[in-house]
Amino acid sequence: MQLGIKNQERSERDLFILLIGIVLIGANLRAPLTSVGALIPFIRDDLGVSNALVGTVTTLPLLAFALVSPFVPKIANRFGMEKTIFVSMLILIAGIILRSITGVVTLFSGTMLIGVAIAFGNVLLPGLIKMSFPLKIGLITAFYAVSMNLFGAFASGLSVPISNIGNLGWQGALGAWVLLAVIALIVWSLQLKNQADLPKFDTNQTTKKTNMWKSKTAWQVTVFMGLQSLMFYTVLTWLPEILQLNGYSSSGAGWMLSIMQFALIPMTFIVPILAGKLVNQKKLSIIVGSLFILGVLGLIQGHAVVIVIAVMFLGIASGSAFSLSMMFFTLRTKDGYEASELSGMAQSIGYLLAATGPMLFGGLYDLTGSWSIPLFMLLIVASIILIVGTLAGRDVVID
């Protein structure tokens, strides 16, 4: 039984339009967040806030993911996936506009709305893909993951250049991404015209059969999801600042952040396809954890050439880990509804865990005056990712 999607078979044309819509929605799931990283020093200095406080610009969306994600499958089951995603894009547009208005309150409130909107896409797209493209889960996951990370990379690299155009500043650089959200909203509106009702999934019956919160496998997927997100969003927030202390300009640091995200793009395409063909994903998880460890060690070492390699390792690891998380939601479950349920649980607890990363990282720097202790913290996190990813990668289905 499917969740909030059409009962009749879709035509090839409808599926193609749906695929374009999924790709465009995916493009908006990271760019509004990655556009902030290189602008952190400007935002901090302009608003006169501490490193720990400005770190919450990245933390707030993660908290929104954690708070909203458990309710997303139920909301989609009530109103349908198409309508739910459409409304979430309206919320995203409102959040981007509000965040680009000068002021601490509007910055944080707009950021929170952006987090709420992105949470819906994060949770629903894996289930939507499983139900709409059951024979091509890995390929379609790869398409939307590449789109998400490609635009995320462009957002990181273009933020500072856009802010230097005229008098746009950091506000204009953040607000510019509303255009991408509007395009996605227009294309996704076609799904509302084609929408057909589907008999509702009996959520109470499903809960009795499969309790995600009592499953060891579900918790392993959740911890893996959370810690890989903690790694990505912490590095996303503070890498430019770390690099500037190593002699990089603000623009150069922003482009290094882009290099990290461009490095992950090939993996977001390859890993879902590869993971779908493998009997289990344990070896992939070991590779991911090892790359995270090597990447952090490279940042600690600090040599110019080593830093470039380390940034690429972190990008490859982040792309692979994210794609593995998305695939775990589908490979470890029996149907689309369970995939959305596991996605909701993993992103709720996982992002709550991840939300501590940027703020704790910045706070540790404020306390110690050095990036060494915060980076050692990430080294421990990377080691745990290797262990829990290996467990989540076993060939099992939650029962």
Short mmCIF file of C-alpha atoms in Angstrom, two decimals:
data_model
loop_
_atom_site.label_atom_id
_atom_site.label_comp_id
_atom_site.label_asym_id
_atom_site.label_seq_id
_atom_site.Cartn_x
_atom_site.Cartn_y
_atom_site.Cartn_z
CA MET A 1 0.00 0.00 0.00
CA GLN A 2 1.36 3.38 -0.98
CA LEU A 3 1.34 6.61 0.96
CA GLY A 4 -0.39 9.66 -0.49
CA ILE A 5 0.35 8.89 -4.14
CA LYS A 6 -1.67 7.76 -7.12
CA ASN A 7 -3.18 4.31 -7.25
CA GLN A 8 -3.27 4.19 -11.07
CA GLU A 9 -0.18 3.63 -13.15
CA ARG A 10 1.55 6.79 -14.29
CA SER A 11 2.32 7.35 -17.95
CA GLU A 12 5.93 7.76 -19.04
CA ARG A 13 5.30 11.48 -19.52
CA ASP A 14 3.90 11.82 -16.01
CA LEU A 15 6.87 9.92 -14.58
CA PHE A 16 9.30 12.16 -16.46
CA ILE A 17 7.59 15.30 -15.12
CA LEU A 18 7.63 13.76 -11.65
CA LEU A 19 11.35 13.04 -12.00
CA ILE A 20 12.05 16.66 -13.01
CA GLY A 21 10.02 17.81 -10.01
CA ILE A 22 11.95 15.52 -7.66
CA VAL A 23 15.27 16.79 -9.04
CA LEU A 24 14.22 20.43 -8.55
CA ILE A 25 12.91 19.79 -5.05
CA GLY A 26 16.23 18.08 -4.29
CA ALA A 27 18.09 21.15 -5.58
CA ASN A 28 16.42 23.19 -2.83
CA LEU A 29 17.20 20.80 0.03
CA ARG A 30 20.79 21.97 0.51
CA ALA A 31 21.49 25.27 -1.31
CA PRO A 32 19.63 27.47 1.24
CA LEU A 33 21.85 25.94 3.96
CA THR A 34 25.22 25.70 2.19
CA SER A 35 24.97 29.32 1.05
CA VAL A 36 25.52 30.39 4.67
CA GLY A 37 28.94 28.80 5.38
CA ALA A 38 31.23 31.22 3.54
CA LEU A 39 29.18 34.19 4.79
CA ILE A 40 29.47 33.29 8.48
CA PRO A 41 32.31 35.81 9.18
CA PHE A 42 30.33 38.62 7.50
CA ILE A 43 27.13 37.76 9.36
CA ARG A 44 28.99 37.51 12.69
CA ASP A 45 30.77 40.83 12.26
CA ASP A 46 27.72 42.66 10.90
CA LEU A 47 25.40 41.51 13.67
CA GLY A 48 28.05 41.52 16.41
CA VAL A 49 27.44 37.97 17.68
CA SER A 50 29.77 35.24 18.98
CA ASN A 51 31.03 32.20 17.09
CA ALA A 52 28.79 29.92 19.15
CA LEU A 53 25.70 32.02 18.42
CA VAL A 54 26.34 32.42 14.71
CA GLY A 55 26.86 28.64 14.58
CA THR A 56 23.17 28.29 15.37
CA VAL A 57 22.40 29.60 11.87
CA THR A 58 23.33 26.09 10.79
CA THR A 59 22.02 24.43 13.94
CA LEU A 60 18.46 25.81 13.75
CA PRO A 61 17.53 23.95 10.54
CA LEU A 62 18.80 20.74 12.09
CA LEU A 63 16.61 21.33 15.14
CA ALA A 64 13.69 21.94 12.78
CA PHE A 65 14.47 18.64 11.04
CA ALA A 66 14.44 16.90 14.41
CA LEU A 67 11.16 18.43 15.60
CA VAL A 68 9.20 18.15 12.35
CA SER A 69 10.41 14.87 10.82
CA PRO A 70 8.35 12.44 13.00
CA PHE A 71 5.12 14.13 11.94
CA VAL A 72 5.85 14.39 8.22
CA PRO A 73 4.69 10.86 7.17
CA LYS A 74 1.39 11.33 9.00
CA ILE A 75 0.81 14.78 7.46
CA ALA A 76 1.58 13.41 4.00
CA ASN A 77 -0.73 10.47 4.61
CA ARG A 78 -3.51 12.91 5.51
CA PHE A 79 -3.12 15.42 2.69
CA GLY A 80 -1.09 13.53 0.07
CA MET A 81 2.59 13.81 -0.77
CA GLU A 82 2.05 16.19 -3.69
CA LYS A 83 0.16 18.79 -1.67
CA THR A 84 2.44 18.43 1.33
CA ILE A 85 5.59 19.03 -0.71
CA PHE A 86 3.93 21.97 -2.50
CA VAL A 87 3.11 23.69 0.78
CA SER A 88 6.61 23.00 2.09
CA MET A 89 8.04 24.88 -0.90
CA LEU A 90 5.83 27.86 -0.08
CA ILE A 91 7.23 27.78 3.46
CA LEU A 92 10.77 27.59 2.05
CA ILE A 93 10.22 30.68 -0.10
CA ALA A 94 8.85 32.60 2.89
CA GLY A 95 11.82 31.52 5.03
CA ILE A 96 14.44 32.56 2.46
CA ILE A 97 12.85 36.00 2.06
CA LEU A 98 12.54 36.51 5.82
CA ARG A 99 16.14 35.40 6.47
CA SER A 100 17.52 37.92 3.97
CA ILE A 101 16.10 40.85 5.95
CA THR A 102 18.75 42.48 8.15
CA GLY A 103 18.43 41.59 11.82
CA VAL A 104 19.13 38.80 14.29
CA VAL A 105 15.45 37.92 14.82
CA THR A 106 14.60 37.71 11.12
CA LEU A 107 17.80 35.78 10.41
CA PHE A 108 16.98 33.09 12.96
CA SER A 109 13.21 32.96 12.36
CA GLY A 110 13.68 32.73 8.59
CA THR A 111 16.30 30.04 9.08
CA MET A 112 13.89 28.05 11.23
CA LEU A 113 11.20 28.21 8.53
CA ILE A 114 13.74 27.02 5.97
CA GLY A 115 14.54 24.06 8.23
CA VAL A 116 10.86 23.16 8.58
CA ALA A 117 10.37 23.25 4.81
CA ILE A 118 13.46 21.19 4.01
CA ALA A 119 12.49 18.59 6.63
CA PHE A 120 9.44 17.65 4.53
CA GLY A 121 11.52 17.04 1.42
CA ASN A 122 14.17 15.14 3.37
CA VAL A 123 11.62 12.72 4.79
CA LEU A 124 9.23 12.29 1.89
CA LEU A 125 11.48 11.96 -1.16
CA PRO A 126 12.93 8.51 -0.25
CA GLY A 127 9.44 7.08 0.23
CA LEU A 128 8.13 8.82 -2.89
CA ILE A 129 10.97 7.37 -4.95
CA LYS A 130 10.43 3.87 -3.53
CA MET A 131 6.74 3.99 -4.47
CA SER A 132 6.94 5.75 -7.82
CA PHE A 133 10.11 4.10 -9.17
CA PRO A 134 10.27 0.73 -7.38
CA LEU A 135 12.59 -0.82 -9.98
CA LYS A 136 14.94 2.16 -10.20
CA ILE A 137 15.34 3.25 -6.59
CA GLY A 138 19.12 3.56 -6.73
CA LEU A 139 19.15 5.47 -10.03
CA ILE A 140 16.43 7.98 -9.07
CA THR A 141 17.98 8.46 -5.62
CA ALA A 142 21.24 9.20 -7.42
CA PHE A 143 19.58 11.83 -9.64
CA TYR A 144 18.05 13.77 -6.76
CA ALA A 145 21.13 13.41 -4.54
CA VAL A 146 23.37 14.77 -7.31
CA SER A 147 21.00 17.69 -7.86
CA MET A 148 20.92 18.48 -4.16
CA ASN A 149 24.69 18.41 -3.77
CA LEU A 150 25.46 20.13 -7.08
CA PHE A 151 23.36 23.16 -6.21
CA GLY A 152 24.68 22.99 -2.65
CA ALA A 153 28.21 23.26 -4.03
CA PHE A 154 27.32 26.19 -6.27
CA ALA A 155 25.66 27.94 -3.33
CA SER A 156 28.83 27.66 -1.24
CA GLY A 157 31.11 28.99 -3.94
CA LEU A 158 28.84 31.76 -5.24
CA SER A 159 27.77 33.23 -1.90
CA VAL A 160 30.72 35.62 -1.47
CA PRO A 161 30.84 36.68 -5.17
CA ILE A 162 27.08 37.39 -5.12
CA SER A 163 27.45 39.39 -1.88
CA ASN A 164 30.06 41.58 -3.63
CA ILE A 165 27.68 42.53 -6.44
CA GLY A 166 26.60 46.11 -5.86
CA ASN A 167 25.21 46.52 -2.37
CA LEU A 168 23.69 43.05 -2.08
CA GLY A 169 25.84 42.03 0.91
CA TRP A 170 25.24 38.79 2.77
CA GLN A 171 21.50 39.48 2.84
CA GLY A 172 21.23 39.57 -0.94
CA ALA A 173 23.50 36.53 -1.31
CA LEU A 174 21.17 34.50 0.93
CA GLY A 175 18.00 35.86 -0.66
CA ALA A 176 19.09 35.11 -4.23
CA TRP A 177 18.28 31.42 -3.79
CA VAL A 178 14.57 32.17 -3.61
CA LEU A 179 14.61 32.07 -7.44
CA LEU A 180 15.51 28.37 -7.39
CA ALA A 181 12.69 27.67 -4.92
CA VAL A 182 10.16 29.53 -7.09
CA ILE A 183 11.15 27.50 -10.17
CA ALA A 184 10.75 24.25 -8.21
CA LEU A 185 7.35 25.39 -6.91
CA ILE A 186 6.08 26.14 -10.43
CA VAL A 187 7.20 22.77 -11.82
CA TRP A 188 5.90 20.85 -8.79
CA SER A 189 2.47 22.50 -9.16
CA LEU A 190 1.96 20.17 -12.16
CA GLN A 191 1.77 17.29 -9.68
CA LEU A 192 -1.31 18.87 -8.10
CA LYS A 193 -3.18 18.72 -11.41
CA ASN A 194 -2.42 15.03 -11.87
CA GLN A 195 -3.01 14.06 -8.27
CA ALA A 196 -5.29 11.09 -7.60
CA ASP A 197 -6.44 9.81 -4.25
CA LEU A 198 -5.11 6.56 -2.87
CA PRO A 199 -6.66 4.50 -0.09
CA LYS A 200 -4.95 5.54 3.13
CA PHE A 201 -2.40 3.33 4.74
CA ASP A 202 -3.53 2.01 8.11
CA THR A 203 -0.86 3.67 10.22
CA ASN A 204 -2.09 2.14 13.47
CA GLN A 205 -1.87 -1.37 12.03
CA THR A 206 1.59 -0.67 10.66
CA THR A 207 2.81 0.59 14.01
CA LYS A 208 1.74 -2.67 15.66
CA LYS A 209 3.55 -4.73 13.06
CA THR A 210 6.76 -2.72 12.91
CA ASN A 211 7.86 -0.51 15.79
CA MET A 212 10.85 1.41 14.51
CA TRP A 213 11.72 2.68 17.96
CA LYS A 214 12.34 -0.87 19.24
CA SER A 215 14.45 -1.99 16.29
CA LYS A 216 18.25 -2.18 16.71
CA THR A 217 18.67 -1.83 12.96
CA ALA A 218 16.51 1.32 12.90
CA TRP A 219 18.64 2.83 15.66
CA GLN A 220 21.85 1.93 13.82
CA VAL A 221 20.55 3.68 10.71
CA THR A 222 19.48 6.62 12.88
CA VAL A 223 22.88 7.06 14.56
CA PHE A 224 24.65 6.71 11.21
CA MET A 225 22.34 9.32 9.70
CA GLY A 226 22.84 11.67 12.63
CA LEU A 227 26.61 11.47 12.89
CA GLN A 228 27.26 11.80 9.16
CA SER A 229 24.99 14.86 9.21
CA LEU A 230 26.88 16.21 12.22
CA MET A 231 30.13 15.85 10.29
CA PHE A 232 28.80 17.51 7.16
CA TYR A 233 27.05 20.47 8.75
CA THR A 234 29.88 21.15 11.20
CA VAL A 235 32.45 21.21 8.40
CA LEU A 236 30.02 23.19 6.25
CA THR A 237 29.78 25.87 8.94
CA TRP A 238 33.38 26.15 10.11
CA LEU A 239 35.67 25.02 7.28
CA PRO A 240 35.88 28.53 5.73
CA GLU A 241 36.82 30.00 9.12
CA ILE A 242 39.47 27.31 9.69
CA LEU A 243 40.93 27.89 6.24
CA GLN A 244 41.04 31.66 6.66
CA LEU A 245 43.24 31.18 9.71
CA ASN A 246 45.49 29.11 7.42
CA GLY A 247 45.93 32.02 5.01
CA TYR A 248 42.93 31.64 2.68
CA SER A 249 40.88 34.66 1.60
CA SER A 250 37.15 34.63 2.35
CA SER A 251 36.38 33.96 -1.32
CA GLY A 252 39.09 31.28 -1.54
CA ALA A 253 37.74 29.56 1.58
CA GLY A 254 34.27 29.59 0.06
CA TRP A 255 35.51 27.92 -3.08
CA MET A 256 37.36 25.30 -1.03
CA LEU A 257 34.00 24.53 0.53
CA SER A 258 32.66 24.19 -3.01
CA ILE A 259 35.50 21.81 -3.88
CA MET A 260 34.43 19.64 -0.96
CA GLN A 261 30.89 19.53 -2.28
CA PHE A 262 31.91 19.03 -5.91
CA ALA A 263 34.02 16.08 -4.71
CA LEU A 264 30.95 14.44 -3.20
CA ILE A 265 28.78 14.79 -6.32
CA PRO A 266 30.12 11.74 -8.24
CA MET A 267 29.69 9.62 -5.12
CA THR A 268 26.06 10.67 -4.66
CA PHE A 269 25.41 9.20 -8.10
CA ILE A 270 27.59 6.10 -7.85
CA VAL A 271 26.90 4.98 -4.26
CA PRO A 272 23.08 4.59 -4.47
CA ILE A 273 23.38 2.47 -7.63
CA LEU A 274 26.21 0.42 -6.16
CA ALA A 275 24.46 0.00 -2.80
CA GLY A 276 21.30 -1.22 -4.52
CA LYS A 277 23.22 -3.96 -6.33
CA LEU A 278 25.25 -5.21 -3.36
CA VAL A 279 24.04 -7.92 -1.00
CA ASN A 280 25.06 -5.72 1.92
CA GLN A 281 26.67 -2.31 2.36
CA LYS A 282 29.22 -3.07 5.11
CA LYS A 283 32.30 -2.47 2.94
CA LEU A 284 30.86 0.81 1.69
CA SER A 285 30.34 1.91 5.29
CA ILE A 286 33.93 1.03 6.20
CA ILE A 287 35.21 3.10 3.27
CA VAL A 288 33.02 6.05 4.30
CA GLY A 289 34.20 5.99 7.91
CA SER A 290 37.84 5.68 6.87
CA LEU A 291 37.60 8.67 4.51
CA PHE A 292 36.04 10.78 7.26
CA ILE A 293 38.93 9.85 9.58
CA LEU A 294 41.58 10.64 6.96
CA GLY A 295 39.89 13.93 6.11
CA VAL A 296 39.84 15.15 9.70
CA LEU A 297 43.44 14.04 10.23
CA GLY A 298 44.39 16.10 7.18
CA LEU A 299 42.77 19.22 8.64
CA ILE A 300 44.60 18.64 11.93
CA GLN A 301 47.94 18.26 10.09
CA GLY A 302 47.33 21.59 8.37
CA HIS A 303 49.77 21.47 5.43
CA ALA A 304 48.43 23.33 2.37
CA VAL A 305 48.55 20.35 0.00
CA VAL A 306 47.24 17.95 2.65
CA ILE A 307 44.30 20.29 3.37
CA VAL A 308 43.18 20.16 -0.26
CA ILE A 309 43.26 16.35 -0.22
CA ALA A 310 41.55 16.29 3.18
CA VAL A 311 38.75 18.55 1.93
CA MET A 312 38.20 16.22 -1.04
CA PHE A 313 38.17 13.17 1.26
CA LEU A 314 35.57 14.85 3.46
CA GLY A 315 33.49 15.63 0.40
CA ILE A 316 33.65 12.08 -0.94
CA ALA A 317 32.82 10.70 2.51
CA SER A 318 29.92 13.12 3.00
CA GLY A 319 28.38 12.32 -0.38
CA SER A 320 28.75 8.59 0.12
CA ALA A 321 27.41 8.71 3.69
CA PHE A 322 24.37 10.76 2.74
CA SER A 323 23.54 8.46 -0.17
CA LEU A 324 23.97 5.40 2.05
CA SER A 325 21.58 6.93 4.58
CA MET A 326 18.94 7.46 1.89
CA MET A 327 19.42 3.91 0.63
CA PHE A 328 19.25 2.46 4.15
CA PHE A 329 15.75 3.95 4.46
CA THR A 330 14.60 1.88 1.48
CA LEU A 331 16.83 -1.20 1.73
CA ARG A 332 16.12 -1.84 5.42
CA THR A 333 12.31 -1.56 5.05
CA LYS A 334 9.54 -3.52 3.34
CA ASP A 335 7.45 -0.78 1.69
CA GLY A 336 7.16 2.94 0.99
CA TYR A 337 5.34 3.74 4.20
CA GLU A 338 7.95 2.01 6.35
CA ALA A 339 10.65 3.84 4.37
CA SER A 340 9.00 7.16 5.29
CA GLU A 341 8.60 6.05 8.90
CA LEU A 342 12.27 5.07 9.20
CA SER A 343 13.24 8.26 7.39
CA GLY A 344 11.18 10.28 9.86
CA MET A 345 12.70 8.56 12.88
CA ALA A 346 16.26 8.69 11.60
CA GLN A 347 16.05 12.33 10.58
CA SER A 348 14.31 13.34 13.79
CA ILE A 349 16.79 11.81 16.23
CA GLY A 350 19.67 12.03 13.77
CA TYR A 351 19.35 15.74 13.11
CA LEU A 352 18.81 16.43 16.80
CA LEU A 353 22.19 14.78 17.31
CA ALA A 354 23.66 16.66 14.33
CA ALA A 355 22.38 19.99 15.64
CA THR A 356 24.87 19.85 18.50
CA GLY A 357 27.81 19.76 16.09
CA PRO A 358 28.21 23.32 14.72
CA MET A 359 27.41 24.97 18.05
CA LEU A 360 29.64 22.64 20.09
CA PHE A 361 32.46 23.01 17.57
CA GLY A 362 32.28 26.81 17.71
CA GLY A 363 31.91 26.76 21.49
CA LEU A 364 35.01 24.60 21.90
CA TYR A 365 36.97 27.07 19.80
CA ASP A 366 35.71 29.98 21.90
CA LEU A 367 36.87 28.14 25.04
CA THR A 368 40.27 26.97 23.80
CA GLY A 369 41.19 29.54 21.14
CA SER A 370 42.33 26.67 18.90
CA TRP A 371 40.74 24.39 16.31
CA SER A 372 42.68 21.34 17.56
CA ILE A 373 40.23 20.21 20.27
CA PRO A 374 37.14 20.67 18.04
CA LEU A 375 38.83 18.70 15.25
CA PHE A 376 39.70 15.87 17.64
CA MET A 377 36.01 15.79 18.52
CA LEU A 378 35.23 15.18 14.84
CA LEU A 379 37.86 12.44 14.75
CA ILE A 380 35.95 10.55 17.46
CA VAL A 381 32.68 11.07 15.58
CA ALA A 382 34.25 9.70 12.38
CA SER A 383 35.37 6.55 14.21
CA ILE A 384 31.84 5.93 15.50
CA ILE A 385 30.46 6.43 11.96
CA LEU A 386 32.70 3.60 10.76
CA ILE A 387 31.44 1.22 13.46
CA VAL A 388 27.71 1.99 13.33
CA GLY A 389 27.71 2.17 9.52
CA THR A 390 29.09 -1.36 9.34
CA LEU A 391 26.22 -2.56 11.55
CA ALA A 392 23.57 -0.66 9.56
CA GLY A 393 25.02 -2.07 6.34
CA ARG A 394 24.11 -5.67 7.14
CA ASP A 395 21.64 -7.46 4.86
CA VAL A 396 18.56 -7.26 7.12
CA VAL A 397 15.04 -5.84 6.90
CA ILE A 398 13.40 -4.23 9.93
CA ASP A 399 10.74 -6.56 11.32
#
